[in-house]
């Protein structure tokens, strides 16, 4: 593959646009990967990449993949929050690249929770001190 | 603990984004002898007292999580102080912060560089109103990517399809400078 220019990129985007416009519903699905010091140290960049590649491969191209800082669950990094209609907002912990692909398959496509990876937010009395 | 030099870069750039900067400039320079990283932002900066404690793993502004939390600089300092690298941080309140770090390629304690394409994509995709200019050079070849150009071209940098296109674009630039 040769060196691409911004013009090439614009053309690639335009050829993708029609396909993406048909799948407008996916815009309501949002994945947020924790990318603080703790997340990065635990390999969150690989998790982020796995989400982007897997969603693209499965033609879920309109799903949002975002990043945030430390979410306060440093012990179970990488952490990922998934928001989508008709499913509870869910925080997953220990999300390796493999688990990321499972989240796409189970949570997003099959609408089933991955029980082994669900985390609760730290309770208020722990966070206070 | 971070595995690669790119992990240190991600960590420092996240601080720059969190500092309410409107412009961040990142240089990733690779010469025969060393890797050199420069991260400069025009964010809120730090007063001399905070700056003097920045390498401590427990320094925090206390506004998040209500418990001691570092800036991630301690990991960088720990790695560089093994003798394989140098680091420097300068900051002025309300003006901005600049961080520089270098690692010798030949030193046995230097961490691996890591995946540059993946890291640049991650940095460019990080949410915010800031702009980000990345200058990457390797020996006598170089390329630059401006976040606002990428967003203008793709119209949005958050959906998986566009992120994958951006990755292909960055990867083609990265492969190009690796040609001998």
PDB file of C-alpha atoms in Angstrom:
ATOM      1  CA  UNK A   1       0.000   0.000   0.000  1.00  0.00           C
ATOM      2  CA  UNK A   2       1.428   3.401  -1.012  1.00  0.00           C
ATOM      3  CA  UNK A   3       1.404   6.547   1.059  1.00  0.00           C
ATOM      4  CA  UNK A   4      -2.159   7.905   1.341  1.00  0.00           C
ATOM      5  CA  UNK A   5      -3.076  11.605   1.103  1.00  0.00           C
ATOM      6  CA  UNK A   6      -5.968  13.397   2.809  1.00  0.00           C
ATOM      7  CA  UNK A   7      -7.680  13.385  -0.606  1.00  0.00           C
ATOM      8  CA  UNK A   8      -7.425   9.593  -0.781  1.00  0.00           C
ATOM      9  CA  UNK A   9      -8.860   9.461   2.717  1.00  0.00           C
ATOM     10  CA  UNK A  10     -11.768  11.717   1.696  1.00  0.00           C
ATOM     11  CA  UNK A  11     -12.574   9.407  -1.211  1.00  0.00           C
ATOM     12  CA  UNK A  12     -12.437   6.326   1.004  1.00  0.00           C
ATOM     13  CA  UNK A  13     -14.776   8.055   3.428  1.00  0.00           C
ATOM     14  CA  UNK A  14     -17.236   8.968   0.652  1.00  0.00           C
ATOM     15  CA  UNK A  15     -17.410   5.432  -0.659  1.00  0.00           C
ATOM     16  CA  UNK A  16     -18.117   4.277   2.908  1.00  0.00           C
ATOM     17  CA  UNK A  17     -20.671   6.996   3.613  1.00  0.00           C
ATOM     18  CA  UNK A  18     -23.641   5.429   1.778  1.00  0.00           C
ATOM     19  CA  UNK A  19     -23.146   2.175   3.597  1.00  0.00           C
ATOM     20  CA  UNK A  20     -22.866   3.988   6.919  1.00  0.00           C
ATOM     21  CA  UNK A  21     -25.947   6.155   6.408  1.00  0.00           C
ATOM     22  CA  UNK A  22     -28.066   3.012   6.052  1.00  0.00           C
ATOM     23  CA  UNK A  23     -26.999   1.896   9.512  1.00  0.00           C
ATOM     24  CA  UNK A  24     -28.018   4.974  11.424  1.00  0.00           C
ATOM     25  CA  UNK A  25     -29.306   3.017  14.458  1.00  0.00           C
ATOM     26  CA  UNK A  26     -25.815   2.012  15.463  1.00  0.00           C
ATOM     27  CA  UNK A  27     -25.076   5.633  16.321  1.00  0.00           C
ATOM     28  CA  UNK A  28     -26.837   5.063  19.655  1.00  0.00           C
ATOM     29  CA  UNK A  29     -24.268   2.463  20.665  1.00  0.00           C
ATOM     30  CA  UNK A  30     -21.286   3.876  22.534  1.00  0.00           C
ATOM     31  CA  UNK A  31     -18.217   2.126  23.909  1.00  0.00           C
ATOM     32  CA  UNK A  32     -15.940   4.035  26.300  1.00  0.00           C
ATOM     33  CA  UNK A  33     -12.457   2.711  27.078  1.00  0.00           C
ATOM     34  CA  UNK A  34     -10.643   3.929  30.228  1.00  0.00           C
ATOM     35  CA  UNK A  35      -7.311   5.365  29.082  1.00  0.00           C
ATOM     36  CA  UNK A  36      -5.764   6.725  32.286  1.00  0.00           C
ATOM     37  CA  UNK A  37      -2.294   5.786  33.531  1.00  0.00           C
ATOM     38  CA  UNK A  38      -3.779   2.586  34.982  1.00  0.00           C
ATOM     39  CA  UNK A  39      -5.592   1.697  31.759  1.00  0.00           C
ATOM     40  CA  UNK A  40      -2.546   2.292  29.574  1.00  0.00           C
ATOM     41  CA  UNK A  41      -0.362   0.206  31.915  1.00  0.00           C
ATOM     42  CA  UNK A  42      -2.868  -2.662  31.720  1.00  0.00           C
ATOM     43  CA  UNK A  43      -2.988  -2.637  27.919  1.00  0.00           C
ATOM     44  CA  UNK A  44      -6.059  -0.482  27.171  1.00  0.00           C
ATOM     45  CA  UNK A  45      -4.582   0.582  23.818  1.00  0.00           C
ATOM     46  CA  UNK A  46      -4.782  -3.025  22.606  1.00  0.00           C
ATOM     47  CA  UNK A  47      -8.380  -3.166  23.873  1.00  0.00           C
ATOM     48  CA  UNK A  48      -9.248   0.035  21.988  1.00  0.00           C
ATOM     49  CA  UNK A  49      -7.670  -1.305  18.804  1.00  0.00           C
ATOM     50  CA  UNK A  50      -9.499  -4.639  19.133  1.00  0.00           C
ATOM     51  CA  UNK A  51     -12.868  -2.822  19.413  1.00  0.00           C
ATOM     52  CA  UNK A  52     -12.175  -0.636  16.358  1.00  0.00           C
ATOM     53  CA  UNK A  53     -10.978  -3.547  14.209  1.00  0.00           C
ATOM     54  CA  UNK A  54     -13.690  -5.974  15.267  1.00  0.00           C
ATOM     55  CA  UNK A  55     -16.545  -3.480  14.843  1.00  0.00           C
ATOM     56  CA  UNK A  56     -15.188  -2.513  11.419  1.00  0.00           C
ATOM     57  CA  UNK A  57     -14.838  -6.161  10.403  1.00  0.00           C
ATOM     58  CA  UNK A  58     -18.411  -6.972  11.451  1.00  0.00           C
ATOM     59  CA  UNK A  59     -19.741  -3.912   9.595  1.00  0.00           C
ATOM     60  CA  UNK A  60     -20.771  -2.201  12.825  1.00  0.00           C
ATOM     61  CA  UNK A  61     -19.035   0.873  11.442  1.00  0.00           C
ATOM     62  CA  UNK A  62     -21.320   3.445  13.051  1.00  0.00           C
ATOM     63  CA  UNK A  63     -20.727   2.357  16.652  1.00  0.00           C
ATOM     64  CA  UNK A  64     -18.869   5.074  18.626  1.00  0.00           C
ATOM     65  CA  UNK A  65     -15.615   4.146  20.305  1.00  0.00           C
ATOM     66  CA  UNK A  66     -14.507   6.782  22.816  1.00  0.00           C
ATOM     67  CA  UNK A  67     -11.839   7.146  25.482  1.00  0.00           C
ATOM     68  CA  UNK A  68     -11.842   8.629  28.939  1.00  0.00           C
ATOM     69  CA  UNK A  69      -9.386   9.011  31.819  1.00  0.00           C
ATOM     70  CA  UNK A  70      -9.252   6.846  34.939  1.00  0.00           C
ATOM     71  CA  UNK A  71     -12.761   5.714  35.971  1.00  0.00           C
ATOM     72  CA  UNK A  72     -11.672   4.754  39.495  1.00  0.00           C
ATOM     73  CA  UNK A  73     -11.461   0.986  39.001  1.00  0.00           C
ATOM     74  CA  UNK A  74      -7.687   0.766  38.582  1.00  0.00           C
ATOM     75  CA  UNK A  75      -7.614  -2.763  40.012  1.00  0.00           C
ATOM     76  CA  UNK A  76      -9.588  -4.227  37.110  1.00  0.00           C
ATOM     77  CA  UNK A  77      -8.186  -2.259  34.182  1.00  0.00           C
ATOM     78  CA  UNK A  78      -8.645  -2.155  31.273  1.00  0.00           C
ATOM     79  CA  UNK A  79     -12.211  -1.025  31.976  1.00  0.00           C
ATOM     80  CA  UNK A  80     -14.875  -0.413  29.363  1.00  0.00           C
ATOM     81  CA  UNK A  81     -18.366   1.064  29.582  1.00  0.00           C
ATOM     82  CA  UNK A  82     -20.992   0.071  27.037  1.00  0.00           C
ATOM     83  CA  UNK A  83     -24.118   2.142  26.416  1.00  0.00           C
ATOM     84  CA  UNK A  84     -26.838   0.981  24.037  1.00  0.00           C
ATOM     85  CA  UNK A  85     -30.636   1.114  23.758  1.00  0.00           C
ATOM     86  CA  UNK A  86     -32.580  -1.656  25.520  1.00  0.00           C
ATOM     87  CA  UNK A  87     -29.535  -2.715  27.539  1.00  0.00           C
ATOM     88  CA  UNK A  88     -28.397  -1.419  30.941  1.00  0.00           C
ATOM     89  CA  UNK A  89     -25.328   0.859  30.917  1.00  0.00           C
ATOM     90  CA  UNK A  90     -22.651  -1.680  31.803  1.00  0.00           C
ATOM     91  CA  UNK A  91     -19.130  -1.324  33.185  1.00  0.00           C
ATOM     92  CA  UNK A  92     -16.820  -4.201  32.311  1.00  0.00           C
ATOM     93  CA  UNK A  93     -13.413  -4.886  33.906  1.00  0.00           C
ATOM     94  CA  UNK A  94     -10.337  -6.864  32.836  1.00  0.00           C
ATOM     95  CA  UNK A  95     -11.202  -6.264  29.195  1.00  0.00           C
ATOM     96  CA  UNK A  96      -8.349  -7.704  27.158  1.00  0.00           C
ATOM     97  CA  UNK A  97      -8.481  -7.683  23.357  1.00  0.00           C
ATOM     98  CA  UNK A  98     -10.171 -11.120  23.486  1.00  0.00           C
ATOM     99  CA  UNK A  99     -12.817  -9.933  25.950  1.00  0.00           C
ATOM    100  CA  UNK A 100     -13.371  -6.847  23.757  1.00  0.00           C
ATOM    101  CA  UNK A 101     -14.276  -9.117  20.834  1.00  0.00           C
ATOM    102  CA  UNK A 102     -16.597 -11.081  23.156  1.00  0.00           C
ATOM    103  CA  UNK A 103     -18.337  -7.839  24.170  1.00  0.00           C
ATOM    104  CA  UNK A 104     -19.001  -7.077  20.488  1.00  0.00           C
ATOM    105  CA  UNK A 105     -20.405 -10.579  19.925  1.00  0.00           C
ATOM    106  CA  UNK A 106     -22.375 -11.108  23.159  1.00  0.00           C
ATOM    107  CA  UNK A 107     -23.331  -7.664  24.446  1.00  0.00           C
ATOM    108  CA  UNK A 108     -23.817  -5.748  21.200  1.00  0.00           C
ATOM    109  CA  UNK A 109     -24.952  -8.431  18.755  1.00  0.00           C
ATOM    110  CA  UNK A 110     -26.640 -10.990  21.062  1.00  0.00           C
ATOM    111  CA  UNK A 111     -27.695  -8.544  23.815  1.00  0.00           C
ATOM    112  CA  UNK A 112     -26.425 -10.787  26.605  1.00  0.00           C
ATOM    113  CA  UNK A 113     -24.289  -9.541  29.493  1.00  0.00           C
ATOM    114  CA  UNK A 114     -20.827 -11.007  30.106  1.00  0.00           C
ATOM    115  CA  UNK A 115     -21.351 -11.848  33.774  1.00  0.00           C
ATOM    116  CA  UNK A 116     -17.697 -12.642  34.507  1.00  0.00           C
ATOM    117  CA  UNK A 117     -16.562  -9.131  33.645  1.00  0.00           C
ATOM    118  CA  UNK A 118     -19.308  -6.888  35.049  1.00  0.00           C
ATOM    119  CA  UNK A 119     -18.042  -4.350  37.602  1.00  0.00           C
ATOM    120  CA  UNK A 120     -19.822  -2.163  40.068  1.00  0.00           C
ATOM    121  CA  UNK A 121     -18.783   1.429  40.647  1.00  0.00           C
ATOM    122  CA  UNK A 122     -16.848   1.773  43.942  1.00  0.00           C
ATOM    123  CA  UNK A 123     -19.303   2.463  46.767  1.00  0.00           C
ATOM    124  CA  UNK A 124     -19.424   6.008  48.136  1.00  0.00           C
ATOM    125  CA  UNK A 125     -17.897   5.192  51.565  1.00  0.00           C
ATOM    126  CA  UNK A 126     -14.794   3.675  49.935  1.00  0.00           C
ATOM    127  CA  UNK A 127     -14.344   6.564  47.539  1.00  0.00           C
ATOM    128  CA  UNK A 128     -14.639   9.169  50.300  1.00  0.00           C
ATOM    129  CA  UNK A 129     -11.417   8.174  52.052  1.00  0.00           C
TER     130      UNK A 129
ATOM    131  CA  UNK B   1       4.128  -0.122  34.932  1.00  0.00           C
ATOM    132  CA  UNK B   2       4.216   0.867  31.296  1.00  0.00           C
ATOM    133  CA  UNK B   3       5.586  -1.512  28.720  1.00  0.00           C
ATOM    134  CA  UNK B   4       6.583   0.714  25.818  1.00  0.00           C
ATOM    135  CA  UNK B   5       7.831   4.249  25.101  1.00  0.00           C
ATOM    136  CA  UNK B   6       4.538   4.858  23.301  1.00  0.00           C
ATOM    137  CA  UNK B   7       2.693   4.119  26.574  1.00  0.00           C
ATOM    138  CA  UNK B   8       4.626   6.957  28.277  1.00  0.00           C
ATOM    139  CA  UNK B   9       3.684   9.202  25.366  1.00  0.00           C
ATOM    140  CA  UNK B  10      -0.042   8.359  25.680  1.00  0.00           C
ATOM    141  CA  UNK B  11       0.083   9.065  29.393  1.00  0.00           C
ATOM    142  CA  UNK B  12       1.748  12.487  29.041  1.00  0.00           C
ATOM    143  CA  UNK B  13      -0.531  13.563  26.171  1.00  0.00           C
ATOM    144  CA  UNK B  14      -3.568  12.653  28.265  1.00  0.00           C
ATOM    145  CA  UNK B  15      -2.309  15.109  30.917  1.00  0.00           C
ATOM    146  CA  UNK B  16      -2.028  17.769  28.205  1.00  0.00           C
ATOM    147  CA  UNK B  17      -5.612  17.111  27.059  1.00  0.00           C
ATOM    148  CA  UNK B  18      -6.837  17.242  30.667  1.00  0.00           C
ATOM    149  CA  UNK B  19      -5.114  20.626  31.149  1.00  0.00           C
ATOM    150  CA  UNK B  20      -7.776  22.366  29.006  1.00  0.00           C
ATOM    151  CA  UNK B  21      -5.231  23.057  26.255  1.00  0.00           C
ATOM    152  CA  UNK B  22      -6.558  24.265  22.897  1.00  0.00           C
ATOM    153  CA  UNK B  23      -3.380  23.281  21.049  1.00  0.00           C
ATOM    154  CA  UNK B  24      -1.055  20.374  21.709  1.00  0.00           C
ATOM    155  CA  UNK B  25       2.069  19.651  19.666  1.00  0.00           C
ATOM    156  CA  UNK B  26       3.657  16.213  19.824  1.00  0.00           C
ATOM    157  CA  UNK B  27       7.034  15.418  18.238  1.00  0.00           C
ATOM    158  CA  UNK B  28       8.179  11.804  17.910  1.00  0.00           C
ATOM    159  CA  UNK B  29      11.748  11.904  16.622  1.00  0.00           C
ATOM    160  CA  UNK B  30      13.839   8.850  15.914  1.00  0.00           C
ATOM    161  CA  UNK B  31      17.534   9.289  15.090  1.00  0.00           C
ATOM    162  CA  UNK B  32      20.328   6.734  14.748  1.00  0.00           C
ATOM    163  CA  UNK B  33      21.080   6.956  18.482  1.00  0.00           C
ATOM    164  CA  UNK B  34      17.896   7.825  20.302  1.00  0.00           C
ATOM    165  CA  UNK B  35      14.146   8.254  20.522  1.00  0.00           C
ATOM    166  CA  UNK B  36      13.107  11.797  21.413  1.00  0.00           C
ATOM    167  CA  UNK B  37       9.588  12.834  22.435  1.00  0.00           C
ATOM    168  CA  UNK B  38       8.347  16.401  22.924  1.00  0.00           C
ATOM    169  CA  UNK B  39       4.862  17.235  24.151  1.00  0.00           C
ATOM    170  CA  UNK B  40       3.895  20.914  24.442  1.00  0.00           C
ATOM    171  CA  UNK B  41       0.481  22.309  25.384  1.00  0.00           C
ATOM    172  CA  UNK B  42      -1.045  25.725  26.021  1.00  0.00           C
ATOM    173  CA  UNK B  43      -3.177  24.477  28.904  1.00  0.00           C
ATOM    174  CA  UNK B  44      -3.517  25.668  32.476  1.00  0.00           C
ATOM    175  CA  UNK B  45       0.064  24.837  33.497  1.00  0.00           C
ATOM    176  CA  UNK B  46       1.307  24.319  37.046  1.00  0.00           C
ATOM    177  CA  UNK B  47       2.695  26.563  39.769  1.00  0.00           C
ATOM    178  CA  UNK B  48       6.328  25.905  40.874  1.00  0.00           C
ATOM    179  CA  UNK B  49       5.179  23.997  43.978  1.00  0.00           C
ATOM    180  CA  UNK B  50       3.067  21.495  42.016  1.00  0.00           C
ATOM    181  CA  UNK B  51       5.798  21.214  39.403  1.00  0.00           C
ATOM    182  CA  UNK B  52       8.363  20.269  42.050  1.00  0.00           C
ATOM    183  CA  UNK B  53       6.176  17.331  43.139  1.00  0.00           C
ATOM    184  CA  UNK B  54       5.117  16.192  39.689  1.00  0.00           C
ATOM    185  CA  UNK B  55       7.257  13.048  39.636  1.00  0.00           C
ATOM    186  CA  UNK B  56       5.669  11.723  42.833  1.00  0.00           C
ATOM    187  CA  UNK B  57       3.170   8.894  42.293  1.00  0.00           C
ATOM    188  CA  UNK B  58       0.812  10.487  44.844  1.00  0.00           C
ATOM    189  CA  UNK B  59       0.605  14.088  43.670  1.00  0.00           C
ATOM    190  CA  UNK B  60      -2.901  15.150  42.734  1.00  0.00           C
ATOM    191  CA  UNK B  61      -5.168  18.146  42.576  1.00  0.00           C
ATOM    192  CA  UNK B  62      -7.559  16.025  44.672  1.00  0.00           C
ATOM    193  CA  UNK B  63     -10.518  16.812  42.453  1.00  0.00           C
ATOM    194  CA  UNK B  64     -10.909  13.319  41.098  1.00  0.00           C
ATOM    195  CA  UNK B  65     -11.603  10.129  43.043  1.00  0.00           C
ATOM    196  CA  UNK B  66     -10.765  11.858  46.374  1.00  0.00           C
ATOM    197  CA  UNK B  67      -7.600   9.888  46.903  1.00  0.00           C
ATOM    198  CA  UNK B  68      -3.910  10.273  46.070  1.00  0.00           C
ATOM    199  CA  UNK B  69      -3.291   9.890  42.390  1.00  0.00           C
ATOM    200  CA  UNK B  70      -0.212  10.699  40.308  1.00  0.00           C
ATOM    201  CA  UNK B  71       0.287  12.269  36.925  1.00  0.00           C
ATOM    202  CA  UNK B  72       1.887   9.171  35.404  1.00  0.00           C
ATOM    203  CA  UNK B  73       5.184  11.062  35.269  1.00  0.00           C
ATOM    204  CA  UNK B  74       6.558   8.833  38.033  1.00  0.00           C
ATOM    205  CA  UNK B  75       6.579   5.856  35.646  1.00  0.00           C
ATOM    206  CA  UNK B  76       8.519   7.855  33.079  1.00  0.00           C
ATOM    207  CA  UNK B  77      11.014   9.112  35.684  1.00  0.00           C
ATOM    208  CA  UNK B  78      11.528   5.599  37.025  1.00  0.00           C
ATOM    209  CA  UNK B  79      12.235   4.194  33.566  1.00  0.00           C
ATOM    210  CA  UNK B  80      14.494   7.041  32.410  1.00  0.00           C
ATOM    211  CA  UNK B  81      16.475   7.188  35.642  1.00  0.00           C
ATOM    212  CA  UNK B  82      17.832   3.687  35.002  1.00  0.00           C
ATOM    213  CA  UNK B  83      20.464   5.427  32.909  1.00  0.00           C
ATOM    214  CA  UNK B  84      18.929   4.808  29.520  1.00  0.00           C
ATOM    215  CA  UNK B  85      17.054   8.084  29.237  1.00  0.00           C
ATOM    216  CA  UNK B  86      16.500  11.688  30.259  1.00  0.00           C
ATOM    217  CA  UNK B  87      13.332  13.648  30.998  1.00  0.00           C
ATOM    218  CA  UNK B  88      12.484  17.241  31.624  1.00  0.00           C
ATOM    219  CA  UNK B  89       9.274  19.068  32.361  1.00  0.00           C
ATOM    220  CA  UNK B  90       8.697  22.814  32.283  1.00  0.00           C
ATOM    221  CA  UNK B  91       5.498  24.555  33.148  1.00  0.00           C
ATOM    222  CA  UNK B  92       4.158  27.970  33.797  1.00  0.00           C
ATOM    223  CA  UNK B  93       0.829  28.671  35.461  1.00  0.00           C
ATOM    224  CA  UNK B  94      -1.833  29.657  32.884  1.00  0.00           C
ATOM    225  CA  UNK B  95       0.647  29.399  29.997  1.00  0.00           C
ATOM    226  CA  UNK B  96       1.164  25.710  29.476  1.00  0.00           C
ATOM    227  CA  UNK B  97       3.452  22.763  29.993  1.00  0.00           C
ATOM    228  CA  UNK B  98       6.130  21.091  27.930  1.00  0.00           C
ATOM    229  CA  UNK B  99       7.557  17.644  28.548  1.00  0.00           C
ATOM    230  CA  UNK B 100      10.607  16.193  26.829  1.00  0.00           C
ATOM    231  CA  UNK B 101      11.994  12.707  27.151  1.00  0.00           C
ATOM    232  CA  UNK B 102      14.700  10.763  25.347  1.00  0.00           C
ATOM    233  CA  UNK B 103      15.820   7.148  25.427  1.00  0.00           C
ATOM    234  CA  UNK B 104      19.055   5.705  24.008  1.00  0.00           C
ATOM    235  CA  UNK B 105      18.345   3.041  21.398  1.00  0.00           C
ATOM    236  CA  UNK B 106      21.412   0.972  22.278  1.00  0.00           C
ATOM    237  CA  UNK B 107      20.859   0.899  26.062  1.00  0.00           C
ATOM    238  CA  UNK B 108      19.732  -2.454  27.391  1.00  0.00           C
ATOM    239  CA  UNK B 109      17.190  -0.899  29.804  1.00  0.00           C
ATOM    240  CA  UNK B 110      15.413   1.152  27.119  1.00  0.00           C
ATOM    241  CA  UNK B 111      11.835  -0.096  26.746  1.00  0.00           C
ATOM    242  CA  UNK B 112      10.662  -1.057  23.247  1.00  0.00           C
ATOM    243  CA  UNK B 113       9.207   1.785  21.147  1.00  0.00           C
ATOM    244  CA  UNK B 114       5.776   0.157  20.865  1.00  0.00           C
ATOM    245  CA  UNK B 115       3.170   0.433  18.131  1.00  0.00           C
ATOM    246  CA  UNK B 116       3.420   3.996  16.754  1.00  0.00           C
ATOM    247  CA  UNK B 117       0.393   3.773  14.396  1.00  0.00           C
ATOM    248  CA  UNK B 118      -1.875   2.433  17.145  1.00  0.00           C
ATOM    249  CA  UNK B 119      -0.669   5.089  19.586  1.00  0.00           C
ATOM    250  CA  UNK B 120      -1.056   8.036  17.190  1.00  0.00           C
ATOM    251  CA  UNK B 121      -4.583   6.857  16.328  1.00  0.00           C
ATOM    252  CA  UNK B 122      -5.415   6.612  20.030  1.00  0.00           C
ATOM    253  CA  UNK B 123      -4.058  10.129  20.688  1.00  0.00           C
ATOM    254  CA  UNK B 124      -5.887  11.664  17.715  1.00  0.00           C
ATOM    255  CA  UNK B 125      -9.152   9.939  18.655  1.00  0.00           C
ATOM    256  CA  UNK B 126      -9.163  11.188  22.263  1.00  0.00           C
ATOM    257  CA  UNK B 127     -12.257  13.348  22.779  1.00  0.00           C
ATOM    258  CA  UNK B 128     -11.979  17.067  23.328  1.00  0.00           C
ATOM    259  CA  UNK B 129     -12.167  20.489  21.748  1.00  0.00           C
ATOM    260  CA  UNK B 130      -8.370  20.765  21.480  1.00  0.00           C
ATOM    261  CA  UNK B 131      -6.347  20.535  18.307  1.00  0.00           C
ATOM    262  CA  UNK B 132      -3.375  18.185  18.121  1.00  0.00           C
ATOM    263  CA  UNK B 133      -0.423  18.365  15.740  1.00  0.00           C
ATOM    264  CA  UNK B 134       1.763  15.289  15.467  1.00  0.00           C
ATOM    265  CA  UNK B 135       5.210  15.571  13.870  1.00  0.00           C
ATOM    266  CA  UNK B 136       6.792  12.180  13.390  1.00  0.00           C
ATOM    267  CA  UNK B 137      10.269  11.782  11.958  1.00  0.00           C
ATOM    268  CA  UNK B 138      12.617   8.873  11.458  1.00  0.00           C
ATOM    269  CA  UNK B 139      16.157   9.705  10.341  1.00  0.00           C
ATOM    270  CA  UNK B 140      15.636  12.037   7.344  1.00  0.00           C
ATOM    271  CA  UNK B 141      11.991  11.153   6.628  1.00  0.00           C
ATOM    272  CA  UNK B 142       8.972  12.698   8.317  1.00  0.00           C
ATOM    273  CA  UNK B 143       5.234  13.305   8.245  1.00  0.00           C
ATOM    274  CA  UNK B 144       2.733  15.452  10.135  1.00  0.00           C
ATOM    275  CA  UNK B 145      -0.909  14.862  11.048  1.00  0.00           C
ATOM    276  CA  UNK B 146      -3.238  17.591  12.291  1.00  0.00           C
ATOM    277  CA  UNK B 147      -6.300  16.425  14.226  1.00  0.00           C
ATOM    278  CA  UNK B 148      -8.596  19.156  12.838  1.00  0.00           C
ATOM    279  CA  UNK B 149      -7.639  18.174   9.245  1.00  0.00           C
ATOM    280  CA  UNK B 150      -8.492  14.562   9.975  1.00  0.00           C
ATOM    281  CA  UNK B 151     -11.849  15.506  11.524  1.00  0.00           C
ATOM    282  CA  UNK B 152     -12.647  17.789   8.574  1.00  0.00           C
ATOM    283  CA  UNK B 153     -11.838  14.994   6.113  1.00  0.00           C
ATOM    284  CA  UNK B 154     -13.712  12.222   7.915  1.00  0.00           C
ATOM    285  CA  UNK B 155     -16.438  14.455   9.463  1.00  0.00           C
ATOM    286  CA  UNK B 156     -16.115  12.612  12.783  1.00  0.00           C
ATOM    287  CA  UNK B 157     -13.448  10.652  14.623  1.00  0.00           C
ATOM    288  CA  UNK B 158     -15.523   8.504  16.941  1.00  0.00           C
ATOM    289  CA  UNK B 159     -17.278   5.827  14.901  1.00  0.00           C
ATOM    290  CA  UNK B 160     -15.447   2.582  14.238  1.00  0.00           C
ATOM    291  CA  UNK B 161     -15.553   2.850  10.429  1.00  0.00           C
ATOM    292  CA  UNK B 162     -13.913   6.285  10.387  1.00  0.00           C
ATOM    293  CA  UNK B 163     -11.356   5.294  13.032  1.00  0.00           C
ATOM    294  CA  UNK B 164     -10.360   2.347  10.861  1.00  0.00           C
ATOM    295  CA  UNK B 165      -9.909   4.673   7.843  1.00  0.00           C
ATOM    296  CA  UNK B 166      -7.790   7.013   9.986  1.00  0.00           C
ATOM    297  CA  UNK B 167      -5.716   4.030  11.074  1.00  0.00           C
ATOM    298  CA  UNK B 168      -5.115   3.014   7.452  1.00  0.00           C
ATOM    299  CA  UNK B 169      -4.058   6.579   6.661  1.00  0.00           C
ATOM    300  CA  UNK B 170      -1.601   6.862   9.578  1.00  0.00           C
ATOM    301  CA  UNK B 171      -0.255   3.385   8.884  1.00  0.00           C
ATOM    302  CA  UNK B 172       0.490   4.284   5.252  1.00  0.00           C
ATOM    303  CA  UNK B 173       2.461   7.356   6.432  1.00  0.00           C
ATOM    304  CA  UNK B 174       4.276   5.324   9.077  1.00  0.00           C
ATOM    305  CA  UNK B 175       5.196   2.560   6.611  1.00  0.00           C
ATOM    306  CA  UNK B 176       6.434   5.195   4.157  1.00  0.00           C
ATOM    307  CA  UNK B 177       9.026   6.651   6.554  1.00  0.00           C
ATOM    308  CA  UNK B 178      10.216   3.155   7.464  1.00  0.00           C
ATOM    309  CA  UNK B 179      11.279   2.484   3.868  1.00  0.00           C
ATOM    310  CA  UNK B 180      15.010   2.710   3.468  1.00  0.00           C
TER     311      UNK B 180
END
